[in-house]
Amino acid sequence: MPLLLAIALPASPTVAQMKWERRILIVSAATAGDAELAEQRRTLAAWKTNASARDLTIVEIVGDTVRGARDPAAALRRKYHLPATFTAILIGKDGGEKLRSAKPFPATALEATIDAMPMRKAGQR
């Protein structure tokens, strides 16, 4: 009989645990079939290398499911006052909300906003 080993995968941190380490893009939608969610995912997939270089973690909240953080969906929806419709929020390393939109963010808007942040400028020296 083969021996089965349980391998513990590292748990995703909570949004609060990422403060001062990561910028966070919260992308929230009611369902996986949301057209704006699909558009935001396409934009982020094409921009993946740039997101990584900017210490950006994507946290998706779709219905009651959260990917990218350990927080429960209901807690994140309350904390960030997320409506039932598509919403994207860029959170800085300081934990403050930097951008909010009911439409998907273009990569250029994310890039320009992050690159203007003081902690990003300090990291580029």
Coordinates of C-alpha atoms in Angstrom, one line a residue:
M1 CA 0.0 0.0 0.0
P2 CA 1.5 3.4 -1.0
L3 CA 2.2 5.9 1.7
L4 CA 0.4 9.2 1.2
L5 CA 2.0 12.3 2.5
A6 CA 0.1 15.4 3.3
I7 CA 1.9 18.4 2.0
A8 CA 0.9 21.7 3.6
L9 CA 0.7 24.5 1.1
P10 CA 1.4 27.9 2.5
A11 CA -1.9 29.7 3.2
S12 CA -2.6 33.0 1.5
P13 CA -2.1 35.9 3.8
T14 CA -5.0 38.2 4.8
V15 CA -5.2 41.6 3.2
A16 CA -4.1 43.1 6.6
Q17 CA -1.0 40.9 6.6
M18 CA 0.1 42.2 3.2
K19 CA 0.2 45.8 4.5
W20 CA 3.6 47.4 4.0
E21 CA 4.7 44.5 1.8
R22 CA 2.3 44.4 -1.2
R23 CA 0.0 46.6 -3.2
I24 CA -3.4 45.0 -3.6
L25 CA -5.8 45.1 -6.5
I26 CA -9.2 44.0 -5.3
V27 CA -11.5 42.9 -8.1
S28 CA -15.0 42.1 -7.1
A29 CA -18.0 40.7 -9.1
A30 CA -21.2 39.0 -8.3
T31 CA -20.6 36.1 -10.6
A32 CA -17.8 34.5 -12.6
G33 CA -19.7 35.3 -15.8
D34 CA -19.5 39.1 -15.2
A35 CA -18.3 40.7 -18.5
E36 CA -16.2 43.4 -16.6
L37 CA -14.5 40.8 -14.5
A38 CA -13.5 38.9 -17.7
E39 CA -12.2 42.2 -19.2
Q40 CA -10.2 43.0 -16.0
R41 CA -8.7 39.4 -16.0
R42 CA -7.6 39.8 -19.7
T43 CA -5.9 43.1 -18.9
L44 CA -4.1 41.7 -15.9
A45 CA -3.0 38.6 -17.7
A46 CA -1.4 40.7 -20.4
W47 CA 0.2 42.9 -17.7
K48 CA 1.4 40.1 -15.3
T49 CA 5.1 40.8 -15.4
N50 CA 4.5 44.5 -14.8
A51 CA 2.2 43.7 -11.8
S52 CA 4.9 41.4 -10.3
A53 CA 7.6 44.1 -10.6
R54 CA 5.3 46.5 -8.8
D55 CA 4.6 44.2 -5.8
L56 CA 1.0 43.9 -6.8
T57 CA -1.2 41.1 -5.5
I58 CA -4.6 40.5 -7.2
V59 CA -7.4 39.6 -4.8
E60 CA -10.6 38.4 -6.5
I61 CA -13.9 38.3 -4.8
V62 CA -16.5 36.5 -6.9
G63 CA -19.7 35.7 -5.1
D64 CA -18.6 34.1 -1.9
T65 CA -15.2 33.0 -3.2
V66 CA -11.9 34.8 -2.5
R67 CA -8.7 34.1 -4.4
G68 CA -5.4 35.8 -3.5
A69 CA -6.1 36.3 0.2
R70 CA -7.4 34.3 3.1
D71 CA -10.1 36.8 4.2
P72 CA -13.8 35.8 3.9
A73 CA -15.7 37.4 1.0
A74 CA -18.3 39.0 3.4
A75 CA -15.6 40.6 5.5
L76 CA -13.9 42.2 2.5
R77 CA -17.2 43.3 1.0
R78 CA -18.0 45.1 4.3
K79 CA -14.5 46.6 4.9
Y80 CA -14.3 48.0 1.4
H81 CA -18.0 48.8 0.9
L82 CA -18.2 46.7 -2.2
P83 CA -21.5 46.8 -4.0
A84 CA -23.1 43.7 -5.7
T85 CA -21.8 45.0 -9.1
F86 CA -18.3 44.9 -10.5
T87 CA -15.8 47.0 -8.6
A88 CA -12.0 47.3 -8.7
I89 CA -10.0 49.0 -6.0
L90 CA -6.2 49.6 -5.8
I91 CA -4.8 49.5 -2.3
G92 CA -1.4 51.0 -1.6
K93 CA 1.2 49.3 0.6
D94 CA 0.1 51.7 3.4
G95 CA -3.3 50.1 3.3
G96 CA -5.0 53.2 1.8
E97 CA -7.4 53.1 -1.1
K98 CA -5.7 54.8 -4.1
L99 CA -8.2 54.1 -7.0
R100 CA -11.7 52.8 -7.2
S101 CA -13.8 52.1 -10.3
A102 CA -17.0 50.5 -11.4
K103 CA -15.2 49.7 -14.7
P104 CA -12.1 47.6 -15.3
F105 CA -8.8 49.5 -14.8
P106 CA -6.7 49.8 -18.0
A107 CA -3.1 48.7 -17.4
T108 CA -1.9 52.3 -18.1
A109 CA -3.9 53.7 -15.2
L110 CA -2.6 51.0 -12.8
E111 CA 1.0 51.6 -13.9
A112 CA 0.8 55.4 -13.7
T113 CA -0.8 55.4 -10.3
I114 CA 1.6 52.8 -8.8
D115 CA 4.7 54.5 -10.3
A116 CA 3.6 57.8 -8.8
M117 CA 3.4 56.3 -5.3
P118 CA 6.2 57.4 -2.9
M119 CA 7.1 53.8 -1.9
R120 CA 7.5 52.8 -5.5
K121 CA 9.7 55.8 -6.3
A122 CA 11.9 55.0 -3.2
G123 CA 12.2 51.4 -4.4
Q124 CA 13.4 52.5 -7.8
R125 CA 16.5 54.4 -6.5

